[in-house]
mmCIF file of C-alpha atoms in Angstrom:
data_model
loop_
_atom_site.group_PDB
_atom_site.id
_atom_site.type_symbol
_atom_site.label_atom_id
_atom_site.label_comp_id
_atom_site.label_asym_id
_atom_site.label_seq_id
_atom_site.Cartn_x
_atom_site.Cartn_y
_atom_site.Cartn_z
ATOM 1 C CA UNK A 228 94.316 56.062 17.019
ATOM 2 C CA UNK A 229 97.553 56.390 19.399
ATOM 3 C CA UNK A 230 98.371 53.734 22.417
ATOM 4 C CA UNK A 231 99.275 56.213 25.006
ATOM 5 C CA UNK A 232 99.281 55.017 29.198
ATOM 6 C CA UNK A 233 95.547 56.130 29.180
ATOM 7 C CA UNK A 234 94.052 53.580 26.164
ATOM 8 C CA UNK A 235 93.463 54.785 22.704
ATOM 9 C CA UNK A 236 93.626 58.134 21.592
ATOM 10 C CA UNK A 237 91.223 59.191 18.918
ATOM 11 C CA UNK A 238 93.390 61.413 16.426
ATOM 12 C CA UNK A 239 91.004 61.962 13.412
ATOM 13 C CA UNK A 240 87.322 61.001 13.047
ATOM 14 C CA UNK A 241 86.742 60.106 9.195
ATOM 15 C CA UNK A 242 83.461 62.056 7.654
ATOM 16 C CA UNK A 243 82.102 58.386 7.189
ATOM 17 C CA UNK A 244 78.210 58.209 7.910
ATOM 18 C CA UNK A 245 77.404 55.988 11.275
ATOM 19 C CA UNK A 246 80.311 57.588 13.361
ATOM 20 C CA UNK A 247 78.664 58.646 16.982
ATOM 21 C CA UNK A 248 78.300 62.474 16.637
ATOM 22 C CA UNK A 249 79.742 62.233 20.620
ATOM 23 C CA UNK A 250 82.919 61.599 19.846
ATOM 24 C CA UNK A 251 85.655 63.838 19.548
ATOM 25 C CA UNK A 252 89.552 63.952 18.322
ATOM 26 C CA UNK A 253 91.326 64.101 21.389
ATOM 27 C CA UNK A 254 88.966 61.762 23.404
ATOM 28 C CA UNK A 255 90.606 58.675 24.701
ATOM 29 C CA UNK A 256 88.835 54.941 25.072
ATOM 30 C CA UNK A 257 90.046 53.488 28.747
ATOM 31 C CA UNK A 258 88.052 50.564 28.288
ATOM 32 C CA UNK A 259 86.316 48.299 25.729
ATOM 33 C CA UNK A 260 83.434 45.557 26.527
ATOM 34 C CA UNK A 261 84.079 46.364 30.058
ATOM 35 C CA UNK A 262 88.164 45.179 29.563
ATOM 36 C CA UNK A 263 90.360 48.126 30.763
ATOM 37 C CA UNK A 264 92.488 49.680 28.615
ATOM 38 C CA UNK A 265 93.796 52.371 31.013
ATOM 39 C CA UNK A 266 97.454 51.483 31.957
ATOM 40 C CA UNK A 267 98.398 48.675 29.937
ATOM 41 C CA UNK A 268 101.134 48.252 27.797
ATOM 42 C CA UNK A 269 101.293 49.592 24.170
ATOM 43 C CA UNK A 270 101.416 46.075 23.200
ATOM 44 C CA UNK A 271 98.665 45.098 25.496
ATOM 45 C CA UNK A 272 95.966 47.405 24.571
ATOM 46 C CA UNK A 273 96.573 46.300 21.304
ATOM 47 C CA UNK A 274 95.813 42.569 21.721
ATOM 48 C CA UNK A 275 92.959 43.532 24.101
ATOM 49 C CA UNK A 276 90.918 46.306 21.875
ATOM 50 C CA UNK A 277 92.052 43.841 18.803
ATOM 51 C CA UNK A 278 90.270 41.309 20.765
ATOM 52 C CA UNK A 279 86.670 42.556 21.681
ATOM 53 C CA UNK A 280 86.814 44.844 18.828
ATOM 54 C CA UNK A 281 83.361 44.560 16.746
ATOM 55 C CA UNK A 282 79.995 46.869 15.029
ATOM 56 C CA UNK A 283 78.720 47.899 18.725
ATOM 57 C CA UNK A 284 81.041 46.979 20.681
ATOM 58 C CA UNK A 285 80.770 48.942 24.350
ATOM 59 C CA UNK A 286 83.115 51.754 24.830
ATOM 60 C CA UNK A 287 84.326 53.713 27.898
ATOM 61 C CA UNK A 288 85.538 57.199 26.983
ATOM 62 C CA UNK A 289 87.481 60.079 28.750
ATOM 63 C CA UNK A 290 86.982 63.605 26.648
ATOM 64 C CA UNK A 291 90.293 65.336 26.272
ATOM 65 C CA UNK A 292 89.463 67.767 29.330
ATOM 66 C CA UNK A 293 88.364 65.224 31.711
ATOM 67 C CA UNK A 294 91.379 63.306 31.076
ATOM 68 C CA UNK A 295 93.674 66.495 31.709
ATOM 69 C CA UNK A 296 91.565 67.429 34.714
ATOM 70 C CA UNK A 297 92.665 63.777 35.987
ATOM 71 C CA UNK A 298 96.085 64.338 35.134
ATOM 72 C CA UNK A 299 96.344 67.478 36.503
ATOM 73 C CA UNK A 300 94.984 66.335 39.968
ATOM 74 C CA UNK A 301 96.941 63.383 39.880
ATOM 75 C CA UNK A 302 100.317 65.371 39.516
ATOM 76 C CA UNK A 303 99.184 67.767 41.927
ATOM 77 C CA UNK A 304 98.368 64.514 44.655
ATOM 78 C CA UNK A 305 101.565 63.420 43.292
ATOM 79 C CA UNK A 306 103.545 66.875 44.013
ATOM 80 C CA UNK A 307 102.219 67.223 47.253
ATOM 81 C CA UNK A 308 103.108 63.445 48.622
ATOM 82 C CA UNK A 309 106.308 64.497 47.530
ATOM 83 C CA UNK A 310 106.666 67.524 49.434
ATOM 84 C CA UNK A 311 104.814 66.506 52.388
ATOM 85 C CA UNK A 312 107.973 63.293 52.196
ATOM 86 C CA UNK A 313 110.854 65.635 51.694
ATOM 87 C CA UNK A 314 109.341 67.921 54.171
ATOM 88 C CA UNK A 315 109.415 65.061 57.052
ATOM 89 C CA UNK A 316 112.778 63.747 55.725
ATOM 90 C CA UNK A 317 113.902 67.124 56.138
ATOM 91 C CA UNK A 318 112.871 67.859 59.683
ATOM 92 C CA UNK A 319 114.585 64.360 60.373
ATOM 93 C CA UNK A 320 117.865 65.231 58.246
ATOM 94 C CA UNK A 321 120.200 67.585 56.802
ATOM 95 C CA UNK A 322 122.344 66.712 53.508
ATOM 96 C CA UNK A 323 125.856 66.015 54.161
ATOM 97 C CA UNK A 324 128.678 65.424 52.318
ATOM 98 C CA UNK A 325 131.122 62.232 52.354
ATOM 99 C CA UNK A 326 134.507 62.075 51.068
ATOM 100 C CA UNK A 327 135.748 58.367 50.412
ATOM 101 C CA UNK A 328 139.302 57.963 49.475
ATOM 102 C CA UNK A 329 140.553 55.573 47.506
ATOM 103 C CA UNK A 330 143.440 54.842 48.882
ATOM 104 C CA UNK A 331 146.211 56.218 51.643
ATOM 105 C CA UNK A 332 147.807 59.336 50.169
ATOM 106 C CA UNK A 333 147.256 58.101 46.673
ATOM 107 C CA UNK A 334 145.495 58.406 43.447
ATOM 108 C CA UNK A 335 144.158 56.318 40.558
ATOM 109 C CA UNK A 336 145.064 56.932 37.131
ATOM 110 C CA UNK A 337 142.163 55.540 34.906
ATOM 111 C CA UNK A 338 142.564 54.755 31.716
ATOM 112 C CA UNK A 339 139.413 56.212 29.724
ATOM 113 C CA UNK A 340 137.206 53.100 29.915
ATOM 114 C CA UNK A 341 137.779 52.417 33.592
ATOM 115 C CA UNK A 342 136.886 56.159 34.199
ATOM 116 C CA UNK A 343 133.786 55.499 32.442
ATOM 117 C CA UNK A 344 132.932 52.198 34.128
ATOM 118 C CA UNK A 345 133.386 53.938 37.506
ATOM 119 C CA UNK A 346 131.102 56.481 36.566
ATOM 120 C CA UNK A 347 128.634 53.957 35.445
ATOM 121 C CA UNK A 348 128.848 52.244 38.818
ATOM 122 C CA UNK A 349 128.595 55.365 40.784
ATOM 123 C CA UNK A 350 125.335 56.205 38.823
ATOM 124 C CA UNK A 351 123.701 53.575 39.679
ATOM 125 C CA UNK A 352 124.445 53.877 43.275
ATOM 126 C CA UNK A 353 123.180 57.382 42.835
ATOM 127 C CA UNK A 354 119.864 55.956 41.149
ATOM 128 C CA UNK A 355 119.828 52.630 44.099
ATOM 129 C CA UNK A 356 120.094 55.102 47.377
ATOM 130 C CA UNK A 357 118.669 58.920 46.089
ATOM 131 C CA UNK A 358 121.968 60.767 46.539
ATOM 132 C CA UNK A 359 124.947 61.877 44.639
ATOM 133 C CA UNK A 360 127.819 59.888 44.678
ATOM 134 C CA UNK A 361 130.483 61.353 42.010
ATOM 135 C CA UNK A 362 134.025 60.150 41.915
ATOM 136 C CA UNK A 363 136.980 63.220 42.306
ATOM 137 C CA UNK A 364 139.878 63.612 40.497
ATOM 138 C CA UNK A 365 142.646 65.938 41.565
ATOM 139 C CA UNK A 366 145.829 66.650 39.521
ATOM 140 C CA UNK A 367 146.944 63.155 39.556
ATOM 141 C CA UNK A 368 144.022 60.964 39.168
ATOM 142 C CA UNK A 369 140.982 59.805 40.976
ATOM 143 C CA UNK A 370 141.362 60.350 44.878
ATOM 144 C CA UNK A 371 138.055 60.127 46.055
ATOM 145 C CA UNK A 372 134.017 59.452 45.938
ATOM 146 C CA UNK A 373 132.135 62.035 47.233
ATOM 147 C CA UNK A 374 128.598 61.135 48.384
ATOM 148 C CA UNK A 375 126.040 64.048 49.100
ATOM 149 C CA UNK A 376 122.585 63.379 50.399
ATOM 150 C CA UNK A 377 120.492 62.747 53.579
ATOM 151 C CA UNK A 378 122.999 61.071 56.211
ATOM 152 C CA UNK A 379 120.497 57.428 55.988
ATOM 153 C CA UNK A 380 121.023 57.142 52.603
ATOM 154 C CA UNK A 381 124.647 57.613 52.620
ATOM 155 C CA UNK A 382 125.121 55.410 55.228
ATOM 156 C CA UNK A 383 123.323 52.535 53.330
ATOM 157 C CA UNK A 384 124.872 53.887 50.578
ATOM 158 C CA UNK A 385 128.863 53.675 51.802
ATOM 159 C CA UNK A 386 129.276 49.530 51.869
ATOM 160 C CA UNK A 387 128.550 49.660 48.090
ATOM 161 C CA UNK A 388 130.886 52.479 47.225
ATOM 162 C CA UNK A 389 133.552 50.695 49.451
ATOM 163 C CA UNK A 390 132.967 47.520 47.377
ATOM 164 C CA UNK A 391 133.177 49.435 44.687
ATOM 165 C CA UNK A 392 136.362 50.549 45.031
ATOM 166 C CA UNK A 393 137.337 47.349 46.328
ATOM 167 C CA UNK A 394 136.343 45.719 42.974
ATOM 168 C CA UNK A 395 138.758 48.231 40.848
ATOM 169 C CA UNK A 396 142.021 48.095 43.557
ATOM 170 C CA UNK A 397 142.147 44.524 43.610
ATOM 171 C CA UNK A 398 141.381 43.816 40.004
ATOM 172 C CA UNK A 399 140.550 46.252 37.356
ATOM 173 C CA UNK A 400 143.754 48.481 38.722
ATOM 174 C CA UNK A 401 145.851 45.851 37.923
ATOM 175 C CA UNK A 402 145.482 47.183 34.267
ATOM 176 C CA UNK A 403 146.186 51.298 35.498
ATOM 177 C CA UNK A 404 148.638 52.427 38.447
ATOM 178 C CA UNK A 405 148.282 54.382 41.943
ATOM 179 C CA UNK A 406 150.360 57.303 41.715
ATOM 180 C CA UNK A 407 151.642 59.409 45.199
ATOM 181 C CA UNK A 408 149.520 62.519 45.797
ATOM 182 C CA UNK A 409 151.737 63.944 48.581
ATOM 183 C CA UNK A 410 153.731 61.467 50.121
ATOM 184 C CA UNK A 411 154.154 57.449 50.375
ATOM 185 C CA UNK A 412 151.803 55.636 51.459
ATOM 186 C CA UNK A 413 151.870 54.073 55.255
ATOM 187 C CA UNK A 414 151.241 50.569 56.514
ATOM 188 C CA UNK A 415 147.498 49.100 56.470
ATOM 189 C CA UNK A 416 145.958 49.619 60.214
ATOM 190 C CA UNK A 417 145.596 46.814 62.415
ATOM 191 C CA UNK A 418 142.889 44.883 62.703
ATOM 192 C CA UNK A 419 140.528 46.880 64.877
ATOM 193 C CA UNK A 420 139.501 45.946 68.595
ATOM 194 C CA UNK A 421 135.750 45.638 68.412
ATOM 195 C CA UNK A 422 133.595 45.633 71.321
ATOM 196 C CA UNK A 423 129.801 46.411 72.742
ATOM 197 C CA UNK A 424 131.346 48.976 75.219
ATOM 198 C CA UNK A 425 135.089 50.173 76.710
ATOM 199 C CA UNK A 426 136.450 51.959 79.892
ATOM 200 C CA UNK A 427 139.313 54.007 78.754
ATOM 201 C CA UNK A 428 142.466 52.842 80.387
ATOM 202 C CA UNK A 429 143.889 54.978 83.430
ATOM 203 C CA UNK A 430 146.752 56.111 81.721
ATOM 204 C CA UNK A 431 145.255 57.336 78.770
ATOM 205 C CA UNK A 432 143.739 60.797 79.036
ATOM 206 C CA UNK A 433 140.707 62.487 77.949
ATOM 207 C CA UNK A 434 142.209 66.151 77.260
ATOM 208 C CA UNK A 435 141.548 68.827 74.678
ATOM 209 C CA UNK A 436 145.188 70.584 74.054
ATOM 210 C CA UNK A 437 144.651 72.090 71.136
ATOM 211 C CA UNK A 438 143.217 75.027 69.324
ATOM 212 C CA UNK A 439 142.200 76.460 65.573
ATOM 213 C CA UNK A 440 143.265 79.174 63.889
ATOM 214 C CA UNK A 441 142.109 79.944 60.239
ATOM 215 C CA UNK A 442 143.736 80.265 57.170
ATOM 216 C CA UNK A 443 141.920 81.237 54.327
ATOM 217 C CA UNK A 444 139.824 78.276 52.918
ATOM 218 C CA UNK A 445 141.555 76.032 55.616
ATOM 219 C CA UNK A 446 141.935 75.732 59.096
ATOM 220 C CA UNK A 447 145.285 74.716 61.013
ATOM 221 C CA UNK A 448 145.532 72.895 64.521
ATOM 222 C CA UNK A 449 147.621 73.863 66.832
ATOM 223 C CA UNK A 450 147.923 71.501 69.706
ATOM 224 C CA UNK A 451 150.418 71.058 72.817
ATOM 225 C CA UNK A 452 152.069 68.163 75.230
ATOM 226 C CA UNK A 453 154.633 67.513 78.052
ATOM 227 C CA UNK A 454 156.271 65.339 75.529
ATOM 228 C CA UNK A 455 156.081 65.036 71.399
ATOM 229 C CA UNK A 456 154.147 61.670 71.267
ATOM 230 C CA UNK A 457 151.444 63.549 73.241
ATOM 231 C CA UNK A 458 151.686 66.595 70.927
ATOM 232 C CA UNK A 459 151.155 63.982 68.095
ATOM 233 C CA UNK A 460 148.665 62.255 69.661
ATOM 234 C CA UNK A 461 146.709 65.557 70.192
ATOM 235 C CA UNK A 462 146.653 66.881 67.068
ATOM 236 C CA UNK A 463 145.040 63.591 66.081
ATOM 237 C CA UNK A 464 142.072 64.259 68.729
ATOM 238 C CA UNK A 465 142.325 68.088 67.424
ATOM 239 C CA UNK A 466 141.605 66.720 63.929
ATOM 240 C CA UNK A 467 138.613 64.679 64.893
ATOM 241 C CA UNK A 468 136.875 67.463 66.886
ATOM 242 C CA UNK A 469 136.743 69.783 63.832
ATOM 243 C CA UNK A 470 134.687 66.861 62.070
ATOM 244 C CA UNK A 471 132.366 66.709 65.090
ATOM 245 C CA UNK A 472 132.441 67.703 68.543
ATOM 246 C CA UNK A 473 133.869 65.333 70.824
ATOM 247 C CA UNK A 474 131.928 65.567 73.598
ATOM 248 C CA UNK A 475 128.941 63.500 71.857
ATOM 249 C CA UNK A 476 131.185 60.468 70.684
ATOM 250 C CA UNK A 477 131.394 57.499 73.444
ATOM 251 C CA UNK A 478 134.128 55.047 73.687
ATOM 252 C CA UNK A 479 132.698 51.578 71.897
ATOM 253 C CA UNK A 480 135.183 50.521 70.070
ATOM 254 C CA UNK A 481 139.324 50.784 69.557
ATOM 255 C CA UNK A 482 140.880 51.053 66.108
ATOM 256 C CA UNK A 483 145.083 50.831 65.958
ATOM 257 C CA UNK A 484 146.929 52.473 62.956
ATOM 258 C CA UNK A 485 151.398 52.382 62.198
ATOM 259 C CA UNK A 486 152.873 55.148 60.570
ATOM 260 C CA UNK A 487 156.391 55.563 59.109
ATOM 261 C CA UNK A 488 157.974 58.724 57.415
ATOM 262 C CA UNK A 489 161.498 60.099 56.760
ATOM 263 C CA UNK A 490 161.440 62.862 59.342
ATOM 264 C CA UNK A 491 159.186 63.881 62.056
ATOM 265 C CA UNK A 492 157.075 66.310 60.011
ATOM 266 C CA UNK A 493 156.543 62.953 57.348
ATOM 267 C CA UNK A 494 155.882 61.034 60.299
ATOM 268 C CA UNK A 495 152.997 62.907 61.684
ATOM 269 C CA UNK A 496 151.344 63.784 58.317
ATOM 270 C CA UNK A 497 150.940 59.790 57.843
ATOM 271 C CA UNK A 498 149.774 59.664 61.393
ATOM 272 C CA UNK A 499 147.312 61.686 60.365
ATOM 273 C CA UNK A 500 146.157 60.436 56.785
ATOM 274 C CA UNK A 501 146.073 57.105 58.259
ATOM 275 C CA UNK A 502 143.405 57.826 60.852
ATOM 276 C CA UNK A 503 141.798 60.403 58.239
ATOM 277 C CA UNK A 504 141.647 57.154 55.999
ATOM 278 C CA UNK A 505 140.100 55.001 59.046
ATOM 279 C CA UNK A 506 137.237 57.456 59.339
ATOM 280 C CA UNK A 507 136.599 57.614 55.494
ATOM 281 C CA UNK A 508 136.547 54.073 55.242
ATOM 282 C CA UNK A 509 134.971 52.955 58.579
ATOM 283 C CA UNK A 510 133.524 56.398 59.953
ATOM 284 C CA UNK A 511 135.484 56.040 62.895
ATOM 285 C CA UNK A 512 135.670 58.648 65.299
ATOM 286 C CA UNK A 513 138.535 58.723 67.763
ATOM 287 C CA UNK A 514 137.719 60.580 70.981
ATOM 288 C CA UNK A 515 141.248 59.606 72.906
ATOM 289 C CA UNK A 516 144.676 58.854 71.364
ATOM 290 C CA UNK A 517 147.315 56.611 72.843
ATOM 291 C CA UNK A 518 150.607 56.004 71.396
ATOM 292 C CA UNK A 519 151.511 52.668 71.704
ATOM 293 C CA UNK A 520 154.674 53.462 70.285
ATOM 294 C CA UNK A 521 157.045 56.103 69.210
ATOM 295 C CA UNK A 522 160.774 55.480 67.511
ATOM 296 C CA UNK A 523 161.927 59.342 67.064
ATOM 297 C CA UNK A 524 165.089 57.921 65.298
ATOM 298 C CA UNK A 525 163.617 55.592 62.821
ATOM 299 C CA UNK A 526 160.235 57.451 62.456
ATOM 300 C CA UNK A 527 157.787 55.062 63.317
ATOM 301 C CA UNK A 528 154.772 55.208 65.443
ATOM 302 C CA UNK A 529 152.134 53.235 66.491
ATOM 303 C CA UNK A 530 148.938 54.165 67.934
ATOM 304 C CA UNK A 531 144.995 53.272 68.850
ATOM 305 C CA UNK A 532 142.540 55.411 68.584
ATOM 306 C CA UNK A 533 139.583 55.145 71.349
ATOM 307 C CA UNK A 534 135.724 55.799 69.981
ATOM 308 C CA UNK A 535 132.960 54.963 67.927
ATOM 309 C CA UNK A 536 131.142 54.695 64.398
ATOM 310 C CA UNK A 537 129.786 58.480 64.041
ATOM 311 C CA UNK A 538 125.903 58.350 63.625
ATOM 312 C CA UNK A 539 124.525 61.281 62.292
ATOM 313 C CA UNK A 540 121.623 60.937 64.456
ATOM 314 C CA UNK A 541 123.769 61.182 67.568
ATOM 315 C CA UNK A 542 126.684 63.219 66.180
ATOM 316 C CA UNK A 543 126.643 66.623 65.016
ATOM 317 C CA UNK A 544 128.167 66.915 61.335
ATOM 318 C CA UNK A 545 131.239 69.436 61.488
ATOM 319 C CA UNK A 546 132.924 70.282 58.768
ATOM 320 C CA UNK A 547 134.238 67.684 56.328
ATOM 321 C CA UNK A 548 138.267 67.305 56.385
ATOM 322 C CA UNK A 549 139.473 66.873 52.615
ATOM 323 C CA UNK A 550 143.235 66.335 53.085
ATOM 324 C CA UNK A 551 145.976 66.445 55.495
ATOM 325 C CA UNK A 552 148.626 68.733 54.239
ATOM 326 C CA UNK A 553 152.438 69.585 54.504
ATOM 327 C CA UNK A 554 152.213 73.000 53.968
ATOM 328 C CA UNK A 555 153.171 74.756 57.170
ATOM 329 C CA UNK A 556 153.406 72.252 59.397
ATOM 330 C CA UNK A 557 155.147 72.925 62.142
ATOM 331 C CA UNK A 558 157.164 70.815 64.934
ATOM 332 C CA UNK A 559 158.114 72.560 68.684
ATOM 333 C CA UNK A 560 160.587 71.047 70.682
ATOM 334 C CA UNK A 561 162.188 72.393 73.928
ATOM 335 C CA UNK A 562 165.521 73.149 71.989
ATOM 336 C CA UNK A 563 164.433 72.757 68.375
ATOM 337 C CA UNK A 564 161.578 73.277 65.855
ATOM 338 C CA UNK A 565 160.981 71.350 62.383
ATOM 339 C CA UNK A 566 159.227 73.156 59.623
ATOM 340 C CA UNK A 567 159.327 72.938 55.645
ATOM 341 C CA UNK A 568 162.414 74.812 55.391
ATOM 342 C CA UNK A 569 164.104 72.285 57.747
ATOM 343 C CA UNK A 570 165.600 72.134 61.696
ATOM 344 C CA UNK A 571 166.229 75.240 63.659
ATOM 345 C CA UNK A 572 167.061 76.430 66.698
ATOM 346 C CA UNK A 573 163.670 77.551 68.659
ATOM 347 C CA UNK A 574 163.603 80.925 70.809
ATOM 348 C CA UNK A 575 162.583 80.400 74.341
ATOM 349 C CA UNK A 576 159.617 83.378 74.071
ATOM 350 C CA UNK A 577 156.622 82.089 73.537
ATOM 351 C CA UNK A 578 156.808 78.804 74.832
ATOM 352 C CA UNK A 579 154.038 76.863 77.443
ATOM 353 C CA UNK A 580 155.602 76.683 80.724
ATOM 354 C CA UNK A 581 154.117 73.438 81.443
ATOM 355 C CA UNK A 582 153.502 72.003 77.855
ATOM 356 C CA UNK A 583 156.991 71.924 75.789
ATOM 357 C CA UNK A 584 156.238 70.343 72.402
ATOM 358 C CA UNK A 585 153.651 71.640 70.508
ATOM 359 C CA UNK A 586 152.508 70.934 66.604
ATOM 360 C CA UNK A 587 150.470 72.991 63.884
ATOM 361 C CA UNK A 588 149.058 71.136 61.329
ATOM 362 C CA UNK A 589 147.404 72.721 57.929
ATOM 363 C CA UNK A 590 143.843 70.744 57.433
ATOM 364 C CA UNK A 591 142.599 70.896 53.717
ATOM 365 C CA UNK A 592 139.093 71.367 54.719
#
C-alpha cells in the first residue's frame, strides 16, 4: 500500500485465501475503526492505521472511480472559485506596471551572489503579494524593480521592495559600487510637507503649457513660459500628466526636490529625474510646480511640487515613464537656444508671442 493525501492506496492484492473479493487495486482506505485517514500526513496515517490495525478491523473505502469522480469535482469547485475571484478582481482592477529605481540616475553593479540574493528576495515578495516583482538591469547594472500585478497588491507590495532596496544601499552595497547611468546624481529631496489638505498659493498657477509629440517608442514634451524657470517648471507638470491625467489628482500634500547640473540642459534633466525618483519611491504626483529657486549661473534649482499619493482607484494609470533622457533636449531662449550640439543663436520665426522660453524634453517611456 501507498500513503497518498487520500489514506492508503491498495497497489496489489496477494492471491492469499480470506482477502474480501470487494476489494480492488486502486481502491483507497480513508478511514480505519472509524479514525480518518483522509488528509493526514504520510507519517500520520502511518501511526494511525499502525495503530487500530487488526483480523477485522473496520474499513472505509473509496474505489478508484469514486475517488477520481471526487477529485474531479473538487478541481472543478476549485477552478471555478478561482475564476469567479479573478473575475471580480478583474472588474475591480487592471494590471499595471511599477518601475522602482534604485537610486537617482544610477545603477548597481552586483556581484553574482548579491544578484542572486536580490532575486531571492524579490521572489518571495512575488510569492507574499501575487504579482511579479523582477529586478532590471540595463547596460550598467541593476536600475530598477519592476512590479506587475493588480494596483492593491502592488501597493501593499511597494514598502517591502523599498526596504528591500534599502537593506542592499545601506549595507550589502558597501561590498559592490553605484555606477552613473547618464549623469551624476543630484541632492536627496527635502523632507516633504505633509498635510490632510492644501490651498495652492496665489502665486503659483494651475496651467497646462505644454504639449506631446511622438517619437518612435518615446514621446517628447514640449512645454512653454514667460520666463525659463516657468518653462522648467512646466515640463515637470508636462511629465506628470503623461503618467496620469491631471485633472483627477488634488492638492494634499507638498514634496520639495534641489537639482544641480553643469549647464542648463544638465540642470533640467536632474530636475526631472529627481521628481521622476519622488514618484517611484513615494508615488507622488505633482499637479503644480513652483520654483523656489533658480541660479542660471551656477545651475541650481530648487523647487516643490504641489499634489498627492496617486491611488489607482481614483487615478487613471497613463503610461509608465522609464527614464528621463538627454537625447534631444532642447532649451529656447529669446536670443539663444541650448541643445546637444551646444549654444546657438535662435531665429525669431517660430517663436510664441507671449511665451518666450520654451523646452522639449525626450521621455523614455
Amino acid at each position: 500500500m501507498e500513503a497518498t493525501e487520500y489514506g492508503y492506496e491498495v497497489e496489489t492484492i496477494l492471491p492469499n485465501p480470506g482477502q474480501d473479493p470487494s476489494l480492488k487495486s486502486g481502491d483507497t482506505i480513508v478511514a480505519i475503526e472509524g479514525e480518518r485517514l483522509l488528509g493526514l500526513a504520510e507519517e500520520d496515517i502511518d501511526h494511525v492505521f499502525g495503530v487500530h490495525f487488526r483480523h477485522g478491523a473496520a474499513l472505509l473505502l473509496l474505489s478508484s472511480e469514486e475517488l477520481r469522480n471526487a477529485a474531479q469535482s473538487k478541481g472543478q469547485m476549485e477552478d471555478e472559485g478561482v475564476a469567479e475571484s479573478d473575475k471580480r478582481k478583474s472588474d475591480m482592477e487592471h494590471e499595471a506596471t511599477v518601475r522602482i529605481p534604485v537610486g537617482r540616475a544610477t545603477a548597481w553593479q552586483l556581484d553574482e551572489a548579491t544578484a542572486a540574493n536580490v532575486s531571492n528576495d524579490l521572489a518571495i515578495v512575488s510569492e507574499k503579494f501575487g504579482l511579479a516583482a523582477r529586478a532590471h538591469f540595463g547596460d550598467h547594472g541593476m536600475e530598477s524593480v519592476i512590479l506587475t500585478g493588480f494596483p492593491s497588491a502592488i501597493a501593499q507590495a511597494r514598502p517591502e521592495v523599498v526596504g528591500i532596496l534599502s537593506f542592499y544601499r545601506d549595507g550589502q552595497l558597501h561590498k559592490a559600487s553605484e555606477a552613473p547611468v547618464e549623469a551624476a546624481a543630484g541632492p536627496a529631496p527635502i523632507t516633504p510637507m505633509d498635510t490632510a489638505s492644501l490651498e495652492l498659493p496665489d502665486h503659483v498657477r494651475d496651467v497646462r503649457q505644454f504639449q506631446y509629440h511622438d517619437h518612435t517608442a518615446d514621446i517628447i514634451v514640449h512645454a512653454w513660459g514667460t520666463s525659463l524657470q516657468e518653462a522648467f517648471a512646466q515640463v515637470c507638470v508636462g511629465m506628470f500628466n503623461y503618467m496620469t491625467p491631471l485633472e483627477k489628482v488634488g492638492i494634499a500634500k507638498t514634496v520639495e526636490v534641489e537639482a544641480t547640473g553643469h549647464d542648463l540642459l544638465d540642470l533640467l534633466y536632474h530636475l526631472l529625474d529627481e521628481f521622476l525618483y519622488v514618484f517611484a519611491t513615494e508615488m507622488h504626483v505633482s499637479r503644480c510646480i513652483e520654483i523656489l529657486s533658480f541660479d542660471e549661473h551656477k545651475f541650481s534649482i530648487r523647487a516643490r511640487g504641489y499634489g498627492e499619493k496617486m491611488d489607482l482607484r481614483k487615478h487613471e494609470q497613463g503610461t509608465e515613464i522609464k527614464a528621463i533622457t538627454m537625447h534631444m533636449m532642447k532649451i529656447l531662449a529669446p536670443d539663444f537656444m541650448l541643445t546637444e550640439e551646444g549654444r546657438g543663436s535662435r531665429d525669431a520665426d517660430g517663436q510664441m508671442s507671449d511665451f518666450p522660453f520654451e523646452a522639449y524634453v525626450l521621455l523614455d517611456i
